[in-house]
Coordinates of C-alpha atoms in Angstrom, one line a residue:
Chain G
M239 CA 0.1 0.3 -0.1
S240 CA 2.9 2.5 0.2
G241 CA 1.5 4.3 -3.5
D242 CA -1.3 5.0 -1.6
L243 CA 0.4 6.4 1.5
D244 CA 2.3 8.5 -1.2
S245 CA -0.6 10.1 -2.9
E246 CA -2.3 10.4 0.6
Q247 CA 0.8 12.0 1.8
S248 CA 1.0 14.7 -1.9
A249 CA -2.6 15.1 -0.5
G250 CA -2.1 16.5 2.5
G251 CA 1.3 18.5 1.5
D252 CA 4.1 19.3 3.3
S253 CA 3.8 20.7 6.6
G254 CA 6.3 23.7 6.1
T255 CA 4.9 24.2 2.6
L256 CA 1.7 24.4 4.6
K257 CA 2.2 26.4 7.5
R258 CA 4.1 29.2 4.8
A259 CA 0.9 29.1 3.2
G260 CA -0.8 30.2 6.1
W261 CA -2.2 26.5 7.3
R262 CA -2.0 25.3 11.0
P263 CA -3.0 22.4 12.5
V264 CA -6.3 22.4 14.2
P265 CA -7.1 20.7 17.6
I266 CA -9.2 17.7 17.6
R267 CA -12.9 18.3 19.7
Q268 CA -14.3 15.0 18.6
F269 CA -13.2 11.4 19.9
V270 CA -14.5 8.0 19.0
L271 CA -14.0 5.5 21.5
K272 CA -14.1 1.8 20.0
V273 CA -15.3 0.8 23.0
Y274 CA -16.6 -2.7 22.0
S275 CA -15.0 -4.8 18.9
R276 CA -18.0 -6.8 17.7
C277 CA -21.3 -6.6 16.6
N278 CA -24.5 -8.7 17.3
L279 CA -25.3 -8.0 13.7
A280 CA -24.3 -8.7 10.1
C281 CA -25.1 -5.6 8.3
D282 CA -24.2 -6.5 4.8
Y283 CA -22.8 -3.1 3.9
C284 CA -20.2 -2.7 7.1
Y285 CA -17.1 -1.1 6.8
V286 CA -15.8 -2.5 10.1
Y287 CA -16.7 -5.8 9.1
R288 CA -17.3 -6.4 5.6
M289 CA -15.7 -3.9 3.6
A290 CA -11.3 -3.7 2.6
D291 CA -9.8 -3.6 6.3
Q292 CA -10.0 -6.6 8.7
S293 CA -7.9 -5.1 11.3
W294 CA -11.2 -5.8 13.7
R295 CA -9.9 -9.7 14.2
D296 CA -7.1 -8.1 16.2
R297 CA -8.6 -6.2 18.3
P298 CA -9.5 -6.7 22.1
L299 CA -13.3 -7.6 22.4
R300 CA -13.5 -4.8 24.9
M301 CA -11.8 -1.4 25.6
S302 CA -9.9 -2.4 28.8
P303 CA -9.8 -0.1 32.1
E304 CA -6.4 0.9 31.7
I305 CA -6.7 1.9 27.9
V306 CA -9.8 3.9 29.0
R307 CA -8.1 5.9 31.6
L308 CA -5.0 6.6 29.1
A309 CA -7.9 7.8 26.5
A310 CA -9.5 10.2 29.2
D311 CA -5.9 11.4 30.3
R312 CA -4.9 12.2 26.5
I313 CA -7.7 14.1 25.9
A314 CA -7.6 15.5 28.8
E315 CA -3.9 16.9 27.9
H316 CA -5.4 18.1 24.4
A317 CA -8.1 19.9 26.0
R318 CA -5.5 22.0 28.5
R319 CA -3.3 22.3 25.8
H320 CA -5.5 24.0 23.7
Q321 CA -7.8 25.6 25.8
L322 CA -10.6 23.7 24.7
H323 CA -14.4 24.6 26.1
R324 CA -16.1 21.9 25.0
V325 CA -15.3 17.9 23.5
G326 CA -17.4 15.4 21.7
I327 CA -16.7 11.8 22.6
V328 CA -19.0 9.1 20.6
L329 CA -18.6 5.7 22.5
H330 CA -19.0 3.6 19.2
G331 CA -18.1 -0.3 17.9
G332 CA -18.8 -2.7 17.0
E333 CA -22.0 -2.3 19.2
P334 CA -20.7 -0.5 21.8
L335 CA -23.7 -1.4 24.3
L336 CA -22.4 -5.2 23.9
A337 CA -20.0 -3.6 26.5
G338 CA -22.7 -3.9 29.2
P339 CA -24.2 -1.1 31.3
A340 CA -21.8 -1.2 34.7
F341 CA -18.9 -0.3 31.6
F342 CA -21.0 2.2 30.2
A343 CA -21.0 4.1 34.0
A344 CA -17.4 2.9 34.5
V345 CA -16.2 4.7 30.7
A346 CA -18.1 7.8 31.8
S347 CA -17.6 8.4 35.3
T348 CA -13.3 7.9 34.2
L349 CA -14.0 10.6 31.3
R350 CA -15.4 12.9 33.9
K351 CA -13.5 12.7 36.4
R352 CA -10.1 13.0 34.1
L353 CA -11.3 15.9 32.1
P354 CA -10.5 19.4 33.2
R355 CA -13.3 20.9 34.7
S356 CA -12.9 23.8 32.5
T357 CA -14.0 21.3 29.5
D358 CA -17.7 20.6 28.8
A359 CA -17.8 17.2 27.2
T360 CA -20.7 15.5 25.2
L361 CA -21.2 12.1 25.6
T362 CA -22.9 9.4 22.5
V363 CA -23.3 5.8 22.4
Q364 CA -24.2 5.2 18.6
S365 CA -25.9 2.1 18.5
N366 CA -28.0 -0.6 16.6
G367 CA -30.6 -0.3 19.0
V368 CA -31.5 -3.6 19.8
L369 CA -30.1 -4.4 23.3
L370 CA -31.6 -0.8 24.7
N371 CA -33.6 -1.3 27.8
E372 CA -34.4 0.1 31.0
T373 CA -31.3 -1.3 32.6
F374 CA -29.4 0.6 30.0
L375 CA -31.3 3.7 29.6
D376 CA -31.2 4.3 33.6
V377 CA -27.3 4.2 33.2
L378 CA -27.1 6.3 30.4
G379 CA -29.4 9.0 32.3
E380 CA -27.5 8.9 35.0
Y381 CA -24.4 9.9 33.2
D382 CA -26.1 12.0 30.8
I383 CA -25.0 9.9 27.5
S384 CA -27.3 10.3 24.8
V385 CA -28.2 7.9 22.3
A386 CA -27.9 7.5 18.3
V387 CA -29.2 4.9 16.3
S388 CA -29.4 3.5 13.4
L389 CA -31.9 1.9 11.5
D390 CA -32.9 2.3 7.2
G391 CA -36.3 2.8 6.8
L392 CA -39.1 0.9 6.6
P393 CA -39.1 -2.6 8.2
H394 CA -38.8 -4.7 5.0
V395 CA -36.0 -2.1 3.8
N396 CA -34.2 -2.6 7.7
D397 CA -34.5 -6.0 7.6
R398 CA -32.7 -6.6 3.9
H399 CA -29.1 -4.7 5.7
R400 CA -29.0 -4.9 9.1
L401 CA -29.5 -8.7 10.2
Y402 CA -28.3 -10.9 12.7
P403 CA -25.9 -13.6 11.6
N404 CA -28.8 -16.2 11.7
G405 CA -30.2 -14.1 8.8
R406 CA -32.8 -12.5 11.4
G407 CA -34.2 -8.8 11.1
S408 CA -33.6 -6.3 13.5
Y409 CA -36.3 -3.9 12.8
A410 CA -38.9 -5.2 15.6
D411 CA -36.1 -5.2 18.1
V412 CA -35.0 -1.9 16.9
A413 CA -38.2 0.3 17.1
R414 CA -38.5 -1.7 21.1
G415 CA -36.2 -0.3 22.0
L416 CA -36.3 3.0 20.1
E417 CA -40.4 3.3 21.6
L418 CA -38.6 2.9 24.9
L419 CA -35.8 5.4 24.2
C420 CA -39.0 7.9 23.3
S421 CA -40.7 7.4 26.0
G422 CA -41.1 9.5 29.4
A423 CA -37.8 10.6 31.5
Y424 CA -35.7 8.7 28.4
R425 CA -36.3 11.1 25.4
R426 CA -34.2 13.6 26.7
L427 CA -31.1 11.0 26.0
F428 CA -32.4 10.7 22.1
A429 CA -29.9 12.2 20.0
G430 CA -31.2 10.7 16.4
L431 CA -31.0 8.2 13.9
L432 CA -28.7 7.5 10.9
C433 CA -29.8 5.3 8.0
T434 CA -27.8 4.3 5.0
I435 CA -29.3 4.8 2.2
D436 CA -30.6 2.2 -0.3
L437 CA -32.1 3.3 -3.6
T438 CA -34.6 0.6 -4.3
Q439 CA -36.3 2.0 -1.0
D440 CA -38.8 4.4 -1.6
P441 CA -37.6 8.0 0.0
V442 CA -40.4 9.6 1.6
A443 CA -41.9 6.5 2.9
G444 CA -38.1 5.3 3.8
Y445 CA -38.3 9.5 5.7
E446 CA -41.8 9.3 6.9
S447 CA -41.5 5.9 8.1
L448 CA -38.2 7.2 10.2
L449 CA -39.9 10.2 11.0
G450 CA -42.2 7.9 13.7
F451 CA -39.7 7.9 15.9
Q452 CA -39.9 11.4 16.4
P453 CA -35.9 12.1 16.2
P454 CA -34.7 15.5 17.1
R455 CA -32.0 15.1 14.4
M456 CA -31.4 12.5 11.8
D457 CA -29.2 11.8 8.6
F458 CA -29.1 9.8 5.0
L459 CA -25.9 8.2 4.7
L460 CA -24.7 7.4 1.0
P461 CA -23.2 3.6 1.3
H462 CA -19.3 3.9 1.4
G463 CA -17.5 3.1 -1.8
N464 CA -15.0 4.0 -4.1
W465 CA -13.4 4.1 -7.3
S466 CA -12.8 0.7 -6.9
V467 CA -15.7 -0.8 -5.3
R468 CA -18.3 0.9 -6.8
P469 CA -22.1 1.8 -4.7
L470 CA -24.7 0.2 -6.0
G471 CA -26.2 1.8 -9.1
R472 CA -23.1 4.7 -9.1
T473 CA -22.2 3.8 -12.8
D474 CA -19.7 5.5 -14.8
D475 CA -22.3 7.2 -16.8
H476 CA -21.8 10.9 -15.6
A477 CA -25.5 11.6 -16.5
A478 CA -27.1 9.6 -14.1
T479 CA -27.7 10.5 -10.5
P480 CA -29.4 8.3 -8.9
Y481 CA -28.6 9.2 -5.0
A482 CA -29.3 12.9 -5.7
D483 CA -32.5 11.8 -6.8
W484 CA -33.3 9.8 -4.0
L485 CA -32.3 12.3 -1.4
G486 CA -33.8 15.5 -3.9
K487 CA -37.2 13.5 -3.1
V488 CA -36.4 13.2 0.8
F489 CA -35.7 16.9 0.2
D490 CA -38.8 18.3 -0.8
R491 CA -40.1 16.4 1.1
W492 CA -38.3 17.3 4.4
Y493 CA -38.4 21.4 2.9
S494 CA -41.5 21.9 2.3
A495 CA -43.0 21.3 5.5
P496 CA -44.9 23.8 6.8
R497 CA -43.1 22.7 10.5
Q498 CA -39.5 21.7 10.2
E499 CA -40.4 18.3 11.7
T500 CA -36.9 16.8 11.9
E501 CA -33.3 18.5 11.7
L502 CA -31.7 17.0 8.8
R503 CA -28.5 16.9 9.3
L504 CA -26.7 16.4 5.2
F505 CA -29.2 19.6 3.9
R506 CA -29.2 21.6 7.4
E507 CA -25.1 21.7 6.2
I508 CA -25.4 22.2 2.5
I509 CA -28.1 24.8 3.1
H510 CA -25.7 26.7 5.3
L511 CA -22.8 26.3 3.0
L512 CA -24.7 28.0 0.5
F513 CA -25.1 30.8 2.9
G514 CA -21.7 31.2 3.4
G515 CA -21.5 29.2 6.0
V516 CA -19.2 26.1 7.3
S517 CA -20.1 22.9 7.5
H518 CA -20.0 20.9 11.7
F519 CA -19.7 17.9 9.7
D520 CA -17.2 16.2 8.0
S521 CA -18.6 14.6 4.7
V522 CA -19.4 18.2 2.8
G523 CA -17.6 21.5 2.6
L524 CA -13.8 22.5 3.4
A525 CA -13.7 22.8 7.5
P526 CA -10.2 21.4 8.6
A527 CA -11.9 17.5 10.3
S528 CA -11.1 17.6 13.6
V529 CA -11.8 13.5 14.3
A530 CA -9.8 11.2 15.7
V531 CA -10.7 7.4 16.4
I532 CA -9.3 5.1 19.9
E533 CA -9.3 1.5 18.9
T534 CA -10.5 -1.2 21.7
D535 CA -6.5 -1.7 22.1
G536 CA -5.4 2.3 22.0
A537 CA -4.4 2.7 18.6
L538 CA -5.0 6.3 17.4
E539 CA -6.3 6.3 14.5
Q540 CA -8.5 8.4 11.7
T541 CA -11.6 8.2 10.5
D542 CA -12.9 4.3 10.5
A543 CA -15.1 4.9 7.0
L544 CA -11.5 4.9 5.7
K545 CA -11.2 1.4 6.9
S546 CA -13.8 1.0 3.5
A547 CA -11.0 1.7 0.9
Y548 CA -8.0 -1.0 1.7
Q549 CA -6.3 -2.8 4.9
G550 CA -4.7 -0.4 7.6
A551 CA -6.2 3.0 5.5
A552 CA -7.3 4.2 9.0
A553 CA -3.9 3.1 10.7
T554 CA -1.5 6.0 11.7
G555 CA 1.3 3.7 14.1
L556 CA 0.4 6.0 16.9
H557 CA -0.4 4.6 20.1
L558 CA -1.9 6.4 23.2
A559 CA 0.6 4.8 25.5
H560 CA 3.5 6.6 23.5
D561 CA 1.5 9.5 21.5
S562 CA -0.3 12.3 22.2
I563 CA -3.4 13.7 20.7
D564 CA -1.0 16.3 19.2
D565 CA 1.3 13.8 17.2
L566 CA -1.9 12.5 15.2
L567 CA -2.4 16.3 14.4
G568 CA 1.1 16.1 11.9
H569 CA -0.1 12.7 10.2
P570 CA 0.0 13.2 6.5
S571 CA -3.9 12.3 6.4
I572 CA -5.2 14.4 9.1
R573 CA -3.2 17.3 7.3
A574 CA -5.1 16.6 4.5
R575 CA -8.4 16.7 5.7
Q576 CA -7.6 20.0 7.7
S577 CA -5.7 21.8 4.3
G578 CA -9.0 22.7 2.8
L579 CA -8.9 23.6 -0.8
A580 CA -5.6 22.6 -1.0
A581 CA -5.9 18.8 -0.4
L582 CA -8.4 18.8 -3.4
C583 CA -7.5 17.2 -6.3
E584 CA -7.8 19.7 -9.6
Q585 CA -11.0 18.9 -11.0
C586 CA -12.6 19.6 -7.8
R587 CA -10.5 22.8 -7.4
Q588 CA -11.7 23.5 -10.4
C589 CA -15.6 22.9 -10.0
S590 CA -18.1 25.6 -9.3
V591 CA -19.8 23.9 -6.5
R592 CA -16.2 23.0 -4.6
R593 CA -16.9 24.8 -1.8
V594 CA -20.1 23.5 -0.7
C595 CA -19.2 19.5 -1.5
G596 CA -15.4 19.9 -0.6
G597 CA -14.6 17.1 -2.8
G598 CA -16.9 15.0 -1.0
Y599 CA -16.6 12.0 1.6
Y600 CA -12.6 11.6 2.3
P601 CA -12.9 7.9 2.0
H602 CA -15.5 8.1 -1.0
R603 CA -13.0 9.7 -2.6
Y604 CA -10.6 6.5 -2.6
R605 CA -8.6 5.0 -6.1
P606 CA -6.1 2.6 -6.1
G607 CA -3.0 3.9 -7.5
S608 CA -4.0 7.7 -6.7
G609 CA -5.1 7.1 -3.5
F610 CA -7.2 10.1 -2.0
R611 CA -7.1 13.2 -4.5
N612 CA -9.7 12.3 -6.8
P613 CA -13.2 13.3 -6.4
S614 CA -15.9 11.6 -4.5
V615 CA -17.1 8.9 -6.9
Y616 CA -20.5 10.4 -5.5
C617 CA -19.2 13.6 -7.3
P618 CA -22.5 13.7 -9.7
D619 CA -24.9 13.3 -7.2
M620 CA -23.6 15.4 -5.0
F621 CA -22.8 18.0 -8.1
A622 CA -27.0 17.4 -8.8
L623 CA -28.2 17.6 -5.2
I624 CA -26.2 20.5 -4.3
H625 CA -27.7 22.3 -7.3
R626 CA -31.3 20.8 -6.8
I627 CA -30.8 22.6 -3.1
R628 CA -29.3 25.8 -4.2
D629 CA -32.3 26.5 -6.6
R630 CA -35.3 25.5 -4.3
L631 CA -33.4 28.6 -2.1
D632 CA -32.4 31.1 -4.9
A633 CA -36.4 30.9 -6.2
D634 CA -37.4 30.9 -2.4
L635 CA -35.1 33.9 -1.5
R636 CA -36.0 35.9 -4.6
R637 CA -40.1 35.2 -4.1
L638 CA -39.3 36.5 -0.2
A639 CA -37.5 39.5 -1.3
E640 CA -39.5 40.5 -3.7
A641 CA -42.7 40.1 -1.3
A642 CA -41.0 42.5 1.1
G643 CA -40.6 44.8 -2.1
Chain N
M200 CA -10.0 37.8 -2.0
G201 CA -7.7 35.8 -4.5
H202 CA -9.8 34.3 -8.0
D203 CA -10.4 31.2 -6.3
D204 CA -12.5 33.3 -3.5
L205 CA -14.1 35.1 -6.1
D206 CA -15.7 32.0 -8.3
I207 CA -16.8 30.9 -4.7
E208 CA -18.5 33.5 -3.6
S209 CA -20.8 33.0 -7.0
N210 CA -21.8 29.6 -6.4
L211 CA -23.6 30.9 -3.0
V212 CA -27.3 31.6 -2.4
D213 CA -27.6 35.8 -2.5
L214 CA -29.0 36.7 1.4
S215 CA -29.3 40.0 0.8
G216 CA -32.6 40.6 0.5
V217 CA -33.7 38.9 3.6
N218 CA -34.0 40.7 6.8
L219 CA -35.2 39.0 10.3
E220 CA -38.4 40.6 9.6
L221 CA -39.4 38.5 7.1
L222 CA -39.1 35.3 9.4
P223 CA -42.3 35.3 10.7
T224 CA -43.7 34.5 7.3
L225 CA -41.7 31.5 7.3
D226 CA -43.2 30.2 10.2
D227 CA -41.0 27.3 11.6
S228 CA -39.9 26.1 8.0
A229 CA -36.5 24.4 7.3
L230 CA -35.9 27.6 5.8
A231 CA -36.6 29.8 8.4
Q232 CA -34.7 27.8 10.6
S233 CA -31.6 27.5 8.4
I234 CA -31.3 31.3 7.9
Q235 CA -31.6 31.9 11.8
R236 CA -28.7 29.5 12.3
F237 CA -26.5 31.1 9.7
L238 CA -27.4 35.0 11.3
R239 CA -26.5 33.4 15.0
A240 CA -23.3 31.8 13.1
A241 CA -22.4 35.2 11.8
E242 CA -22.9 36.8 15.2
N243 CA -21.7 34.0 17.5
P244 CA -18.2 32.9 15.0
D245 CA -16.8 30.1 16.8
E246 CA -13.8 27.1 15.6
A247 CA -15.2 26.0 12.4
T248 CA -14.5 22.4 12.0
S249 CA -16.3 19.4 11.1
G250 CA -17.6 15.9 13.0
F251 CA -17.6 12.9 12.7
Q252 CA -20.1 11.6 9.7
D253 CA -21.2 7.8 11.2
S254 CA -22.4 9.7 14.8
I255 CA -25.6 12.1 14.9

């Protein structure tokens, strides 16, 4: 993989050159703790188990108390050094709830005790939801850990992809967990829903099915893929934009509602970027990425969706035991993801929507031989979706301005 | 402003004709909330960084 790494380093640029051009490393503000490395579901599109990287096989099952303490100390060190008033910590997996309620109490307690008083830590668990019960929710509530759940829309669509290893669908169990999460005192813990797109699903029916749980926010994720492993339906035909067409129908339904029924992250961020703002998540825009992943064994890694590209793509060679979070900021790939326009390929640099698209989600740019300095494999879809949203906003704002005289 | 920036600006949506007095006419729609978010962000610029896609 040295060819890929070389290409990646050129995408990040030499740090001396970048610094002379005004670039400075940006501190990490979001930490993804892989607290459990296995899952009780066997989803057919999972980037951890079903795609190129298989490093999960060599990881410990669960993050040990020693690694949790090390992680807390390294995050605290980083927060003090950069005077961070707020950090986000995502408890992730595998399926993190497999670690058990007592583990969550211990992790939250360790993190909150060891982080500086001046740093507010927001804790979230990203779960498949099948293990949510009152015991778990009581513990998550006690330690103020919010819960985000993955669910793919309509029951039969969800159960086509999100399966138990024996082939049974997970929808009924997730729905049971979500109903509990949405009830009474637990509702304040509900962070939102994530849905991976299946083009065969009716977009509006899928969206409305998720709306039934009244999520405060949600998002639709493009299935992971790249120029080597194409996403389903994404062909060489640049005139075809199946994902933009699908998302566009959801956009029209979401945007046309007289009262916003939920915050839809991708659309919210594209609109904000079109207004001239800065995106706060790493699929769109040119804001510097500030995410670090800490694996169950204490390895410091990049965004783990990179595991969809090739074996070792997310690895940095750094470990909490001997490396600080600041050391991660010098890694070529982190530099690339904090360099904005400078890290994009020439085609993206010339593109009219580059400020909004930002070159697309980094893992989706991968092409064997040239690494990540390519347009996203979803380039035609992103271009079409951004234009669709822009045209709708433009028309509405013109009408508003005319009405105001 | 460099050449790149000029190209970028030309692709943005023009908010110049919109002011806060118009917002009530938009009820609590996605557009109203998006405009409010943009105006708030402009008043309170924080460190602009992007976060993890696979959690919400």
